[in-house]
mmCIF file with all atom_site columns, C-alpha atoms in Angstrom:
data_model
loop_
_atom_site.group_PDB
_atom_site.id
_atom_site.type_symbol
_atom_site.label_atom_id
_atom_site.label_alt_id
_atom_site.label_comp_id
_atom_site.label_asym_id
_atom_site.label_entity_id
_atom_site.label_seq_id
_atom_site.pdbx_PDB_ins_code
_atom_site.Cartn_x
_atom_site.Cartn_y
_atom_site.Cartn_z
_atom_site.occupancy
_atom_site.B_iso_or_equiv
_atom_site.pdbx_formal_charge
_atom_site.auth_seq_id
_atom_site.auth_comp_id
_atom_site.auth_asym_id
_atom_site.auth_atom_id
_atom_site.pdbx_PDB_model_num
ATOM 1  C CA . UNK A 1 1  ? -16.996 -4.157  21.235 1.00 66.00 ? 18 UNK A CA 1
ATOM 2  C CA . UNK A 1 2  ? -17.175 -0.620  20.284 1.00 65.00 ? 19 UNK A CA 1
ATOM 3  C CA . UNK A 1 3  ? -20.431 0.523   18.428 1.00 69.00 ? 20 UNK A CA 1
ATOM 4  C CA . UNK A 1 4  ? -18.473 1.464   15.205 1.00 74.00 ? 21 UNK A CA 1
ATOM 5  C CA . UNK A 1 5  ? -15.976 -1.564  15.020 1.00 76.00 ? 22 UNK A CA 1
ATOM 6  C CA . UNK A 1 6  ? -15.799 -3.788  12.376 1.00 81.00 ? 23 UNK A CA 1
ATOM 7  C CA . UNK A 1 7  ? -16.977 -7.181  11.642 1.00 82.00 ? 24 UNK A CA 1
ATOM 8  C CA . UNK A 1 8  ? -13.556 -8.404  12.262 1.00 86.00 ? 25 UNK A CA 1
ATOM 9  C CA . UNK A 1 9  ? -10.890 -8.775  14.629 1.00 87.00 ? 26 UNK A CA 1
ATOM 10 C CA . UNK A 1 10 ? -7.243  -9.697  14.768 1.00 91.00 ? 27 UNK A CA 1
ATOM 11 C CA . UNK A 1 11 ? -5.131  -10.615 17.602 1.00 94.00 ? 28 UNK A CA 1
ATOM 12 C CA . UNK A 1 12 ? -1.247  -11.393 17.423 1.00 95.00 ? 29 UNK A CA 1
ATOM 13 C CA . UNK A 1 13 ? 0.136   -13.681 20.334 1.00 97.00 ? 30 UNK A CA 1
ATOM 14 C CA . UNK A 1 14 ? 3.675   -14.512 21.173 1.00 97.00 ? 31 UNK A CA 1
ATOM 15 C CA . UNK A 1 15 ? 3.985   -17.291 24.015 1.00 97.00 ? 32 UNK A CA 1
ATOM 16 C CA . UNK A 1 16 ? 7.336   -18.959 25.298 1.00 97.00 ? 33 UNK A CA 1
ATOM 17 C CA . UNK A 1 17 ? 7.241   -23.057 26.359 1.00 97.00 ? 34 UNK A CA 1
ATOM 18 C CA . UNK A 1 18 ? 9.333   -24.141 29.003 1.00 97.00 ? 35 UNK A CA 1
ATOM 19 C CA . UNK A 1 19 ? 11.135  -27.501 28.835 1.00 97.00 ? 36 UNK A CA 1
ATOM 20 C CA . UNK A 1 20 ? 8.524   -28.336 31.464 1.00 96.00 ? 37 UNK A CA 1
ATOM 21 C CA . UNK A 1 21 ? 5.663   -27.986 29.020 1.00 96.00 ? 38 UNK A CA 1
ATOM 22 C CA . UNK A 1 22 ? 4.004   -25.092 30.795 1.00 96.00 ? 39 UNK A CA 1
ATOM 23 C CA . UNK A 1 23 ? 3.838   -21.461 29.102 1.00 97.00 ? 40 UNK A CA 1
ATOM 24 C CA . UNK A 1 24 ? 6.087   -19.064 31.292 1.00 96.00 ? 41 UNK A CA 1
ATOM 25 C CA . UNK A 1 25 ? 4.954   -15.647 29.250 1.00 96.00 ? 42 UNK A CA 1
ATOM 26 C CA . UNK A 1 26 ? 2.261   -14.484 26.626 1.00 97.00 ? 43 UNK A CA 1
ATOM 27 C CA . UNK A 1 27 ? 2.022   -11.374 24.955 1.00 95.00 ? 44 UNK A CA 1
ATOM 28 C CA . UNK A 1 28 ? -0.647  -10.346 22.922 1.00 93.00 ? 45 UNK A CA 1
ATOM 29 C CA . UNK A 1 29 ? -2.050  -7.292  21.127 1.00 91.00 ? 46 UNK A CA 1
ATOM 30 C CA . UNK A 1 30 ? -4.045  -6.119  18.516 1.00 85.00 ? 47 UNK A CA 1
ATOM 31 C CA . UNK A 1 31 ? -7.997  -4.864  17.849 1.00 73.00 ? 48 UNK A CA 1
ATOM 32 C CA . UNK A 1 32 ? -7.831  -3.203  21.198 1.00 74.00 ? 49 UNK A CA 1
ATOM 33 C CA . UNK A 1 33 ? -9.840  0.018   19.573 1.00 75.00 ? 50 UNK A CA 1
ATOM 34 C CA . UNK A 1 34 ? -12.562 -1.481  18.831 1.00 80.00 ? 51 UNK A CA 1
ATOM 35 C CA . UNK A 1 35 ? -12.411 -4.556  20.709 1.00 81.00 ? 52 UNK A CA 1
ATOM 36 C CA . UNK A 1 36 ? -11.368 -3.113  24.548 1.00 85.00 ? 53 UNK A CA 1
ATOM 37 C CA . UNK A 1 37 ? -10.000 -6.707  26.338 1.00 87.00 ? 54 UNK A CA 1
ATOM 38 C CA . UNK A 1 38 ? -9.928  -8.913  23.708 1.00 90.00 ? 55 UNK A CA 1
ATOM 39 C CA . UNK A 1 39 ? -6.487  -9.106  23.412 1.00 92.00 ? 56 UNK A CA 1
ATOM 40 C CA . UNK A 1 40 ? -6.012  -9.245  27.188 1.00 92.00 ? 57 UNK A CA 1
ATOM 41 C CA . UNK A 1 41 ? -8.368  -12.326 27.351 1.00 93.00 ? 58 UNK A CA 1
ATOM 42 C CA . UNK A 1 42 ? -6.890  -14.606 24.674 1.00 94.00 ? 59 UNK A CA 1
ATOM 43 C CA . UNK A 1 43 ? -3.690  -14.201 26.419 1.00 95.00 ? 60 UNK A CA 1
ATOM 44 C CA . UNK A 1 44 ? -5.240  -15.220 29.662 1.00 95.00 ? 61 UNK A CA 1
ATOM 45 C CA . UNK A 1 45 ? -6.869  -18.647 28.126 1.00 95.00 ? 62 UNK A CA 1
ATOM 46 C CA . UNK A 1 46 ? -3.105  -18.945 26.234 1.00 96.00 ? 63 UNK A CA 1
ATOM 47 C CA . UNK A 1 47 ? -1.102  -18.685 29.377 1.00 96.00 ? 64 UNK A CA 1
ATOM 48 C CA . UNK A 1 48 ? -3.335  -22.147 30.655 1.00 96.00 ? 65 UNK A CA 1
ATOM 49 C CA . UNK A 1 49 ? -2.467  -23.916 27.770 1.00 96.00 ? 66 UNK A CA 1
ATOM 50 C CA . UNK A 1 50 ? 0.352   -27.006 28.337 1.00 95.00 ? 67 UNK A CA 1
ATOM 51 C CA . UNK A 1 51 ? 2.822   -28.587 25.344 1.00 95.00 ? 68 UNK A CA 1
ATOM 52 C CA . UNK A 1 52 ? 4.328   -31.953 25.307 1.00 95.00 ? 69 UNK A CA 1
ATOM 53 C CA . UNK A 1 53 ? 8.277   -31.412 27.498 1.00 95.00 ? 70 UNK A CA 1
ATOM 54 C CA . UNK A 1 54 ? 10.802  -30.816 25.459 1.00 93.00 ? 71 UNK A CA 1
ATOM 55 C CA . UNK A 1 55 ? 14.838  -30.561 25.835 1.00 93.00 ? 72 UNK A CA 1
ATOM 56 C CA . UNK A 1 56 ? 14.741  -26.498 25.186 1.00 92.00 ? 73 UNK A CA 1
ATOM 57 C CA . UNK A 1 57 ? 11.047  -25.005 25.087 1.00 91.00 ? 74 UNK A CA 1
ATOM 58 C CA . UNK A 1 58 ? 10.216  -23.004 22.414 1.00 95.00 ? 75 UNK A CA 1
ATOM 59 C CA . UNK A 1 59 ? 8.684   -19.775 21.721 1.00 96.00 ? 76 UNK A CA 1
ATOM 60 C CA . UNK A 1 60 ? 5.622   -19.518 19.483 1.00 96.00 ? 77 UNK A CA 1
ATOM 61 C CA . UNK A 1 61 ? 3.735   -16.732 17.344 1.00 97.00 ? 78 UNK A CA 1
ATOM 62 C CA . UNK A 1 62 ? 0.004   -17.118 16.487 1.00 96.00 ? 79 UNK A CA 1
ATOM 63 C CA . UNK A 1 63 ? -2.554  -14.986 14.437 1.00 96.00 ? 80 UNK A CA 1
ATOM 64 C CA . UNK A 1 64 ? -5.961  -15.116 15.369 1.00 93.00 ? 81 UNK A CA 1
ATOM 65 C CA . UNK A 1 65 ? -8.688  -13.947 13.466 1.00 92.00 ? 82 UNK A CA 1
ATOM 66 C CA . UNK A 1 66 ? -12.225 -13.566 14.215 1.00 88.00 ? 83 UNK A CA 1
ATOM 67 C CA . UNK A 1 67 ? -14.914 -12.773 12.360 1.00 85.00 ? 84 UNK A CA 1
ATOM 68 C CA . UNK A 1 68 ? -18.678 -12.002 12.674 1.00 75.00 ? 85 UNK A CA 1
ATOM 69 C CA . UNK A 1 69 ? -21.641 -14.618 10.900 1.00 65.00 ? 86 UNK A CA 1
#
């Protein structure tokens, strides 16, 4: 975290889920100026998620908001 970072951060994640339910690709961005590495850390975690199998798979967009307490 940068020393002048705000107490909030937002990261947007877009992921593609394969028909098998595994995550086939992830992209994430946001808050890199003040929180370097946050988006890539979230993307790495999301890559390990799994979903129920489906006939077509899906593309999902997820906004993450973080707030200091």
